[in-house]
PDB file of C-alpha atoms and ligand atoms in Angstrom:
ATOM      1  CA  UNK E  27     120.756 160.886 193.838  1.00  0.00           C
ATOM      2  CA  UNK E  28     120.914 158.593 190.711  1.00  0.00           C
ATOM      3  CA  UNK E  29     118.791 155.575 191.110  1.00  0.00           C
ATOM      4  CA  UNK E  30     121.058 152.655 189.317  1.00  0.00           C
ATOM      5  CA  UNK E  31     119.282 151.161 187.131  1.00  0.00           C
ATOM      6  CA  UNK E  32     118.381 147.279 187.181  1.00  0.00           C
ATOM      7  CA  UNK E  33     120.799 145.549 184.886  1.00  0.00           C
ATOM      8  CA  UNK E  34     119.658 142.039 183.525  1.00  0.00           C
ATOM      9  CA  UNK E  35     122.459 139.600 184.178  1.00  0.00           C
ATOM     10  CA  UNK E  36     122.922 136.347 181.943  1.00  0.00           C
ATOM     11  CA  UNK E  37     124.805 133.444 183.496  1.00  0.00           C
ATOM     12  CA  UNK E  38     125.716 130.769 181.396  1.00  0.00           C
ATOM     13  CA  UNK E  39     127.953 127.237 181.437  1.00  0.00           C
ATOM     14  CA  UNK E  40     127.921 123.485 181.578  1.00  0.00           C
ATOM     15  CA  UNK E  41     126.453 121.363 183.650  1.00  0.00           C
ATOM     16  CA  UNK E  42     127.396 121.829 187.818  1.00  0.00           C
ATOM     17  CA  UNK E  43     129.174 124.318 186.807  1.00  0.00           C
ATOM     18  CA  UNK E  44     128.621 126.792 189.963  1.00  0.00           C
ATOM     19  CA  UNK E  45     125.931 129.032 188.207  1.00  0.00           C
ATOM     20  CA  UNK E  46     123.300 128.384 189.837  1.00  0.00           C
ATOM     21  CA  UNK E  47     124.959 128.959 193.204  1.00  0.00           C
ATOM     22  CA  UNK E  48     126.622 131.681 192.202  1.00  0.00           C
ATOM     23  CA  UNK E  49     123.729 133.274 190.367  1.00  0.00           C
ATOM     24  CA  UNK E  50     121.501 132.788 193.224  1.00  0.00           C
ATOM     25  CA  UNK E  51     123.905 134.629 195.788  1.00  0.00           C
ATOM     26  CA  UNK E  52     124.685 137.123 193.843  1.00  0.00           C
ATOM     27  CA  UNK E  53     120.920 137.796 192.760  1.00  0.00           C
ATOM     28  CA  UNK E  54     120.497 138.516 196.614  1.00  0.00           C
ATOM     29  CA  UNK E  55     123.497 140.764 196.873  1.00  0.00           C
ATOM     30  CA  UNK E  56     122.302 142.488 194.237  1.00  0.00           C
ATOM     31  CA  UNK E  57     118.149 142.426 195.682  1.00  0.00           C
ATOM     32  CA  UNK E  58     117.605 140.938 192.123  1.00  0.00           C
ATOM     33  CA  UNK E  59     114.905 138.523 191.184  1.00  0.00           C
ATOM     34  CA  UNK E  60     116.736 134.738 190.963  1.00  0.00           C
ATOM     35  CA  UNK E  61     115.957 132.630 187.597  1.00  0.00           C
ATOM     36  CA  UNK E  62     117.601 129.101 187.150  1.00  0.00           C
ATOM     37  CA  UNK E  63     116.372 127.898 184.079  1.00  0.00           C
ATOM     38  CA  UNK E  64     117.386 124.731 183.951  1.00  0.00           C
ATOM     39  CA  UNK E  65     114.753 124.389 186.943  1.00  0.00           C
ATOM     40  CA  UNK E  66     112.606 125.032 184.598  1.00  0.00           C
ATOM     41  CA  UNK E  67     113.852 122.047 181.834  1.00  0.00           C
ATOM     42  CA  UNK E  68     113.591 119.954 184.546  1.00  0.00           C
ATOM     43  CA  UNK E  69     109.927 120.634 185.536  1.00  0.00           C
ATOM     44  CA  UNK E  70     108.738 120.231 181.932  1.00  0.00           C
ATOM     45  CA  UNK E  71     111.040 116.854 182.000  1.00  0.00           C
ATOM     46  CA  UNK E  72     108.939 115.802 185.171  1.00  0.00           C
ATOM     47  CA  UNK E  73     105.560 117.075 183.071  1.00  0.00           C
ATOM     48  CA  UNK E  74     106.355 114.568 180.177  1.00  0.00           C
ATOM     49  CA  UNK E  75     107.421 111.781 182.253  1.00  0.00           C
ATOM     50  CA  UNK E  76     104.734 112.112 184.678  1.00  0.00           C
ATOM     51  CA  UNK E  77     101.784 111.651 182.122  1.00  0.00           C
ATOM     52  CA  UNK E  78     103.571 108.618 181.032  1.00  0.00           C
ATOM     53  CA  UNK E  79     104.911 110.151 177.520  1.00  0.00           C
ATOM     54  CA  UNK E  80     108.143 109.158 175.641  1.00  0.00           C
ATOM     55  CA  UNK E  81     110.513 112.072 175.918  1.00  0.00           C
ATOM     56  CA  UNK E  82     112.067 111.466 172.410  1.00  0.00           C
ATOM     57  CA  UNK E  83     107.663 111.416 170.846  1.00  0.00           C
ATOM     58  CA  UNK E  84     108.580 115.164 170.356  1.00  0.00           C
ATOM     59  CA  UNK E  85     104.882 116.142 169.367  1.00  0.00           C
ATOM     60  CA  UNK E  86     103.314 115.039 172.319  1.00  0.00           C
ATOM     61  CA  UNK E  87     106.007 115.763 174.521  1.00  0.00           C
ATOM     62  CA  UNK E  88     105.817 119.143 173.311  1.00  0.00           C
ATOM     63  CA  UNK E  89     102.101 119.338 173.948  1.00  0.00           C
ATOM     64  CA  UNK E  90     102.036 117.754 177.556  1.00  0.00           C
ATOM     65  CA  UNK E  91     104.344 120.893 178.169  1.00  0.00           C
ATOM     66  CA  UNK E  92     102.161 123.774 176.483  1.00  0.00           C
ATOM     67  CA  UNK E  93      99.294 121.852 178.629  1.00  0.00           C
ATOM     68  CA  UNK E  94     101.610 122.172 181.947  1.00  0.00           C
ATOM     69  CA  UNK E  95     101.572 125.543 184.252  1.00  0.00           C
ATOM     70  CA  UNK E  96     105.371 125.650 184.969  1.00  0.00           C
ATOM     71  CA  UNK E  97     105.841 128.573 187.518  1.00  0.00           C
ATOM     72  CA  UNK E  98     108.498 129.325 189.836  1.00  0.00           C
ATOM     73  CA  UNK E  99     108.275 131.302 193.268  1.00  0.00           C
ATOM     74  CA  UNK E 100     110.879 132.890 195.625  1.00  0.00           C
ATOM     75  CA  UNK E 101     109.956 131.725 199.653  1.00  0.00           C
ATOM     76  CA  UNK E 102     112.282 132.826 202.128  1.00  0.00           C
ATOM     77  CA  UNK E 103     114.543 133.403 199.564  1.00  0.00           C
ATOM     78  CA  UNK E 104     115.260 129.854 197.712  1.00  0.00           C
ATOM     79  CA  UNK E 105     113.604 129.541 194.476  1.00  0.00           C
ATOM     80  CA  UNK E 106     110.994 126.661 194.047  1.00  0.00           C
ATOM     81  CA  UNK E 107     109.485 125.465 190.903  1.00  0.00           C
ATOM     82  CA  UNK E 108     106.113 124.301 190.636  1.00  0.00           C
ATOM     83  CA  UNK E 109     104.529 121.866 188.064  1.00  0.00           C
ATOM     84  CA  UNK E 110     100.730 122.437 187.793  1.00  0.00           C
ATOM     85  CA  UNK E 111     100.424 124.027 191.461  1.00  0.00           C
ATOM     86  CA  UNK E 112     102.673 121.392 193.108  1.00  0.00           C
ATOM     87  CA  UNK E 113     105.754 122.335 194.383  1.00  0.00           C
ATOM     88  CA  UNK E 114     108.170 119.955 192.709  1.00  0.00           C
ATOM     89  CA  UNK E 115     111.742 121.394 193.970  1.00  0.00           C
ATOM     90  CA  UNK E 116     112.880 118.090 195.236  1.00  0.00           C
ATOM     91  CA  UNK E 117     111.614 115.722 192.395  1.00  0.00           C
ATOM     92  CA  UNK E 118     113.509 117.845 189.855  1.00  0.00           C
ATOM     93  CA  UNK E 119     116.847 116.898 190.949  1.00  0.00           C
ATOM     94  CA  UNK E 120     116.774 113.020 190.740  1.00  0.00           C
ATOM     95  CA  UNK E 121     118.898 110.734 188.495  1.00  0.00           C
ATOM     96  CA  UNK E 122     115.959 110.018 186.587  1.00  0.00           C
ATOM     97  CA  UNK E 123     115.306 113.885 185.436  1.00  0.00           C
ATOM     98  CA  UNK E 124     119.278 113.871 184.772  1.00  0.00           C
ATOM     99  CA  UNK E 125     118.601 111.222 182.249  1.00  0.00           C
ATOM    100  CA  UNK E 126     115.639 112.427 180.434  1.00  0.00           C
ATOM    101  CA  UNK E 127     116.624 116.025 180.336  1.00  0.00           C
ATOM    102  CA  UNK E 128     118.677 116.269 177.285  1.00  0.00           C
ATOM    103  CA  UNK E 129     116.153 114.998 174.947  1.00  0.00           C
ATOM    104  CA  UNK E 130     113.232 117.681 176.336  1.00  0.00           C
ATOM    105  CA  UNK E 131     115.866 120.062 175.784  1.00  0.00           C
ATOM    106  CA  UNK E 132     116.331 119.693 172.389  1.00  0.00           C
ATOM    107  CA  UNK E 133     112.722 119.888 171.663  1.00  0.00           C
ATOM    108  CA  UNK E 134     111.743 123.172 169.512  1.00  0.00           C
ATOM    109  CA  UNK E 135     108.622 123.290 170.442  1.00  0.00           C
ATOM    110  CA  UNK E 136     109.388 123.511 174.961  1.00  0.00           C
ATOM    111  CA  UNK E 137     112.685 125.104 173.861  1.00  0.00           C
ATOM    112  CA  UNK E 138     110.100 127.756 172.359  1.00  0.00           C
ATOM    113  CA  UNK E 139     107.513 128.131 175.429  1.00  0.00           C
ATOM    114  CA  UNK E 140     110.735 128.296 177.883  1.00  0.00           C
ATOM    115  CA  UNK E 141     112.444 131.368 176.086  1.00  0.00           C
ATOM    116  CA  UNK E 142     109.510 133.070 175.910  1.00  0.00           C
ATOM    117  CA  UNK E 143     108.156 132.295 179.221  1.00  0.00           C
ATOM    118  CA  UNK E 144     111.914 133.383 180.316  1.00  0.00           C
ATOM    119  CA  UNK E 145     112.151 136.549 178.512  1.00  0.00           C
ATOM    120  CA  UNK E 146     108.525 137.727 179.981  1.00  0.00           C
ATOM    121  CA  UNK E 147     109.955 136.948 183.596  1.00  0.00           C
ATOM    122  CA  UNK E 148     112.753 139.402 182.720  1.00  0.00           C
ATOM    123  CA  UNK E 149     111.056 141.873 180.792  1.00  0.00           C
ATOM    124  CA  UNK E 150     111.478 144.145 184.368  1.00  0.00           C
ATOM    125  CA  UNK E 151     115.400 144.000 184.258  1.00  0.00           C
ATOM    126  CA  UNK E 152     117.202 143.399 187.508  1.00  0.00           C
ATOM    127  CA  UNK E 153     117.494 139.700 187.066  1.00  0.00           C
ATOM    128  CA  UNK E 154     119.955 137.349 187.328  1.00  0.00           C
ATOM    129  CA  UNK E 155     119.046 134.077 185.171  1.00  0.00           C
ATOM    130  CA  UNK E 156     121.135 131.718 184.614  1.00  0.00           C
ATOM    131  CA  UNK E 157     121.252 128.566 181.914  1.00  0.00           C
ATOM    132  CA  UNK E 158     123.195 127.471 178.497  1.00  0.00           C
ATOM    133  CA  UNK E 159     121.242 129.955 175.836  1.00  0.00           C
ATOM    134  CA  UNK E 160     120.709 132.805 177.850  1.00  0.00           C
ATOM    135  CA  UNK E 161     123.234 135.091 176.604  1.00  0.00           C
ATOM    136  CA  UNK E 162     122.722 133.912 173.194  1.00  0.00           C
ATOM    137  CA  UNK E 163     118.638 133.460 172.683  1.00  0.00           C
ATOM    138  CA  UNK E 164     117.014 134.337 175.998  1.00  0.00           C
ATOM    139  CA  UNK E 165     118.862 137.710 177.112  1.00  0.00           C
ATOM    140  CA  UNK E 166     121.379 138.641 173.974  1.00  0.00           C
ATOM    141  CA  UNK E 167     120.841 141.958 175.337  1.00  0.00           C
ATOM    142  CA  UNK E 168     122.018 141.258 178.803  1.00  0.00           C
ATOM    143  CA  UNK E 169     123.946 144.038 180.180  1.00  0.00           C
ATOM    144  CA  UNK E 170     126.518 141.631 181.541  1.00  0.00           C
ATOM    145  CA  UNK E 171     126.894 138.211 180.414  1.00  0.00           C
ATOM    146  CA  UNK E 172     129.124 135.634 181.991  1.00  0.00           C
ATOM    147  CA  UNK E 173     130.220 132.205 181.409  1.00  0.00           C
ATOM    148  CA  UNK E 174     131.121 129.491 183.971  1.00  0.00           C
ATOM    149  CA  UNK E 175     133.967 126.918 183.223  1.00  0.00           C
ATOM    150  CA  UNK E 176     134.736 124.638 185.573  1.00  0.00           C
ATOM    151  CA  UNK E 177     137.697 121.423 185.385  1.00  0.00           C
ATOM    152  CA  UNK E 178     135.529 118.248 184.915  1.00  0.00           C
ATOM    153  CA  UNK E 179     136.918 117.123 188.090  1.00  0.00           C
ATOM    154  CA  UNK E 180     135.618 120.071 190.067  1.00  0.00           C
ATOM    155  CA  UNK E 181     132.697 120.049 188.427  1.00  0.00           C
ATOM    156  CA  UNK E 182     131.752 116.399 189.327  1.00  0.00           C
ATOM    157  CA  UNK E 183     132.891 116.397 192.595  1.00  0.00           C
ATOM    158  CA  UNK E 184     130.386 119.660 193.667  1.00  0.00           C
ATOM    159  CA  UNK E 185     128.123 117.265 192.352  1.00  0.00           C
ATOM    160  CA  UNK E 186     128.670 114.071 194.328  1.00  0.00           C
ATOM    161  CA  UNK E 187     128.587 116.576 197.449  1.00  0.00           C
ATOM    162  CA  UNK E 188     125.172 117.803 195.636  1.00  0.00           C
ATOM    163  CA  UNK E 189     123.637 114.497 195.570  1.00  0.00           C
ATOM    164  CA  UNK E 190     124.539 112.462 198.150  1.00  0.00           C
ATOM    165  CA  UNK E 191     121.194 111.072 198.607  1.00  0.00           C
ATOM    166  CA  UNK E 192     121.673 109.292 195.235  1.00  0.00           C
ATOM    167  CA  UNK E 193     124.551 107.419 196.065  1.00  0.00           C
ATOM    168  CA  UNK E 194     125.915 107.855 192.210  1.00  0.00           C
ATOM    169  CA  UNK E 195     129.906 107.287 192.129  1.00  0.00           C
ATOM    170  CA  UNK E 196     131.987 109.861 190.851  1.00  0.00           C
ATOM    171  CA  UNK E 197     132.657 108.252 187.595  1.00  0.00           C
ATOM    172  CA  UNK E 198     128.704 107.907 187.375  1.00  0.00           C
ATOM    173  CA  UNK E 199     128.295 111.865 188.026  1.00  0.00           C
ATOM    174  CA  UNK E 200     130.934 112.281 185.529  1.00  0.00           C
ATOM    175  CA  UNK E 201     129.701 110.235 183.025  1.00  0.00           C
ATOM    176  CA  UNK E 202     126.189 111.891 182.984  1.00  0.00           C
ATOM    177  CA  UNK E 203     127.647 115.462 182.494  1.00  0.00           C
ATOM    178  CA  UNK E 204     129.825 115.136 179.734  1.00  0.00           C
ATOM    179  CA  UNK E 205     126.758 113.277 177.804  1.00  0.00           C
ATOM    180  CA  UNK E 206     124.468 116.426 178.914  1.00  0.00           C
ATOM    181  CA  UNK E 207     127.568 119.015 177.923  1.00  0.00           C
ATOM    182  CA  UNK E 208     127.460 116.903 174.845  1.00  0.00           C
ATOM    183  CA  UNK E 209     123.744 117.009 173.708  1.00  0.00           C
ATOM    184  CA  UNK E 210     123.767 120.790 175.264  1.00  0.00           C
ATOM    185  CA  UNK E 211     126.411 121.960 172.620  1.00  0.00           C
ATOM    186  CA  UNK E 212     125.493 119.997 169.389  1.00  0.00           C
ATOM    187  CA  UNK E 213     121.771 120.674 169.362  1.00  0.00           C
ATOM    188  CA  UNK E 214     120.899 123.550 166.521  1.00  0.00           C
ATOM    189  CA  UNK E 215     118.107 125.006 168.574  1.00  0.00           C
ATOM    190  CA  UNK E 216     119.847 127.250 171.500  1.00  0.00           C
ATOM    191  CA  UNK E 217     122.980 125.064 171.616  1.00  0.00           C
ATOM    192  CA  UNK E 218     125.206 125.465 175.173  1.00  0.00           C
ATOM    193  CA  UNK E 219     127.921 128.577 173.434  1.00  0.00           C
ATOM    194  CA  UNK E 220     129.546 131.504 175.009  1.00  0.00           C
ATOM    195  CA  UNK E 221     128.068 134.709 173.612  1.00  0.00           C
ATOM    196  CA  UNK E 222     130.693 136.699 171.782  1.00  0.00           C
ATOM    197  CA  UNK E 223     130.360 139.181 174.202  1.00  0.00           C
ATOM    198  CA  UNK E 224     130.389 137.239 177.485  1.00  0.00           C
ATOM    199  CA  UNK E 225     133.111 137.350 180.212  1.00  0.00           C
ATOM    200  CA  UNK E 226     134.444 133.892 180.879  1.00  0.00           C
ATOM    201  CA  UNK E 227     134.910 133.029 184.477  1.00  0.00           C
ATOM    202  CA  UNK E 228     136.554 129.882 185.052  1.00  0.00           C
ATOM    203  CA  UNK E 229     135.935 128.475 188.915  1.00  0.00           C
ATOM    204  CA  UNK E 230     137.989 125.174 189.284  1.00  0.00           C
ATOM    205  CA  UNK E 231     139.713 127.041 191.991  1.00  0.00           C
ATOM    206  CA  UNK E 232     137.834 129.677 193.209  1.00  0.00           C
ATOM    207  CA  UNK E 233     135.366 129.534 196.435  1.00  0.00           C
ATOM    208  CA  UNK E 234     131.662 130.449 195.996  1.00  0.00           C
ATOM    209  CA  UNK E 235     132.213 134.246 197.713  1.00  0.00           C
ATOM    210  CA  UNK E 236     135.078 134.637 195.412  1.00  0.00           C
ATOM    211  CA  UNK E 237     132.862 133.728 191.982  1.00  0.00           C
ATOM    212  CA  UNK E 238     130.162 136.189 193.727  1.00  0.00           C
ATOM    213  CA  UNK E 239     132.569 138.688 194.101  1.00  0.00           C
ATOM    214  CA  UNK E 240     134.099 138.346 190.902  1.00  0.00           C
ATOM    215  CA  UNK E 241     130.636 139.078 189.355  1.00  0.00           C
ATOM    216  CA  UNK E 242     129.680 141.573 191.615  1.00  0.00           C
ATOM    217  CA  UNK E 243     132.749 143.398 190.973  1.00  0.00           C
ATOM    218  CA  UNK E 244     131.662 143.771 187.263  1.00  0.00           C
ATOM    219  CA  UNK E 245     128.213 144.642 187.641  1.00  0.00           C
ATOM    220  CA  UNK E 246     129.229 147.671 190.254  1.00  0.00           C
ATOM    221  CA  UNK E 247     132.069 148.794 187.295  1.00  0.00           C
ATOM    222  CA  UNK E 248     128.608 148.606 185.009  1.00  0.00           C
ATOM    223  CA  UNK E 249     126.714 150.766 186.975  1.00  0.00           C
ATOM    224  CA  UNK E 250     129.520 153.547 187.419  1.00  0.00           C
TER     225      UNK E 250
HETATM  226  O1  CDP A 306     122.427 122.120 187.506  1.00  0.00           O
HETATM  227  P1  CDP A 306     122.969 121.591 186.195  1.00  0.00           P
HETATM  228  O2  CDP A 306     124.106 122.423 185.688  1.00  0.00           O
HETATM  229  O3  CDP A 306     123.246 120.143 186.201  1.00  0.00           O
HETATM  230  O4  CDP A 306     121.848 121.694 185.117  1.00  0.00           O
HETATM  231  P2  CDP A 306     120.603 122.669 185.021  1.00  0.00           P
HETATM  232  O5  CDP A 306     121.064 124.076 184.927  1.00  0.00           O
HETATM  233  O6  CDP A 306     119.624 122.315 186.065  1.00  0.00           O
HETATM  234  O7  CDP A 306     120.020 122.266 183.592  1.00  0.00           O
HETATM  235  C1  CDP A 306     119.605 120.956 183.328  1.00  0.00           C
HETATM  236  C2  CDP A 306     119.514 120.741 181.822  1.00  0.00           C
HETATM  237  O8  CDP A 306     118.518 121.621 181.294  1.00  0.00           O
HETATM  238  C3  CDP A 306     120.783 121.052 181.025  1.00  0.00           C
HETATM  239  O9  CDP A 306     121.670 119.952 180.928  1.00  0.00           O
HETATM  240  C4  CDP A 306     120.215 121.437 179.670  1.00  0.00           C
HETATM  241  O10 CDP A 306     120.009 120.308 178.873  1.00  0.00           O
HETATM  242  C5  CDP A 306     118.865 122.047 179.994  1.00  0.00           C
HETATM  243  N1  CDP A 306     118.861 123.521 179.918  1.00  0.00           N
HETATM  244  C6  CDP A 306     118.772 124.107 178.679  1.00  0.00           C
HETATM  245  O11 CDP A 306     118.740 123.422 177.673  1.00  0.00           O
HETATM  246  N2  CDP A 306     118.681 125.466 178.574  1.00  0.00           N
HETATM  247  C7  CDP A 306     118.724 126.240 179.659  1.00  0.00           C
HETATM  248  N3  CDP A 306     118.610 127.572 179.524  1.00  0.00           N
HETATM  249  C8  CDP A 306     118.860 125.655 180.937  1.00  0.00           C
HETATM  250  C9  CDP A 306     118.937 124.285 181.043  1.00  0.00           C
END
């Protein structure tokens, strides 16, 4: 019998989006390893801001993240991220994070440690990762490579349900992803872009198991 082989899977889009729900479920139809790099972002967002440094003081931002262990860890299946040891899954999805992220990510030098420390977490294959450069810098040669669209609406009203706790309007959650989508595409170093090769998959009106499926259906016409 043919063993398939592991296929490295790039998931791509703007912000709320659906990828990382959909990457993670599919990761675990699949018995993939899970990797939601923006988790990542966000942990060396918390780094800088947690030793007290200006986000946009690029050199020492930059440092205070080569000096940071940034890990992640699958337990009972979810992914958590950890910041020097400390399991920091909650504190990366605050307001706060949401407003400081776009300038970490546009820093060369973390953009730098993240691909690489990405690319060394997939060097196995059988991975589903998902992000904004990950087709294009990260994985450009992904076996399959998708990317999410979503109707602005959609997208901010997943993330009201999202963030409840925060008690953000909808014209708030809006407002904060069309300035991330913004910084995310016009940056020069791993700008948001669909690879020339990716699928487009656009979710506005499709259910999670449906987006799953979709994907699923494409990596099973891969393998035969
Ligand atoms: O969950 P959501 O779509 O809001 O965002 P995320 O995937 O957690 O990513 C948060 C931020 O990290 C994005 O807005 C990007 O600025 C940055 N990011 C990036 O630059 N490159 C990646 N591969 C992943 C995230």
């Amino acid at each position: 019998m043919n063993i398939p082989k592991k296929l490295s899977i790039a998931i791509d889009g703007p912000a709320a989006s659906g990828k990382s729900t959909t990457a993670r479920l599919l990761a675990k139809k699949l018995g993939y390893i899970y990797i939601d790099t923006g988790a990542m972002y966000r942990a060396a967002t918390l780094a800088v801001l947690k030793k007290g440094i200006n986000p946009e003081d690029s050199k020492n931002a930059g440092k205070a993240v080569a000096e940071s262990e940034i890990s992640i860890k699958i337990i009972l299946q979810e992914q958590h991220t950890f910041l020097d040891g400390e399991d920091v899954s909650k504190k990366i999805r605050t307001p706060e994070i949401d407003r400081n992220i776009s300038v970490i990510a546009t820093n060369t030098d973390i953009r730098k440690i993240m691909v690489a420390q990405q690319q060394r977490l997939a060097e196995q294959g059988g991975v589903v990762m998902d992000g904004r450069d990950i087709g294009t810098v990260v994985l450009p040669d992904a076996d399959l490579k998708v990317f999410m669209i979503a109707s602005i609406e959609a997208r901010a009203q997943r993330r009201l349900q999202d963030q409840a706790e925060h008690n953000l309007t909808l014209q708030e959650i809006k407002d904060d992803i069309e300035r991330r989508d913004f910084a995310d595409m016009n940056r020069s170093d791993g700008p948001l872009k669909k690879a020339e090769d990716a699928r487009e998959l656009d979710n506005s009106n499709l259910s999670i198991d449906d987006q799953v499926d979709q994907i699923y259906k494409w990596v099973n016409e891969l393998i035969a």
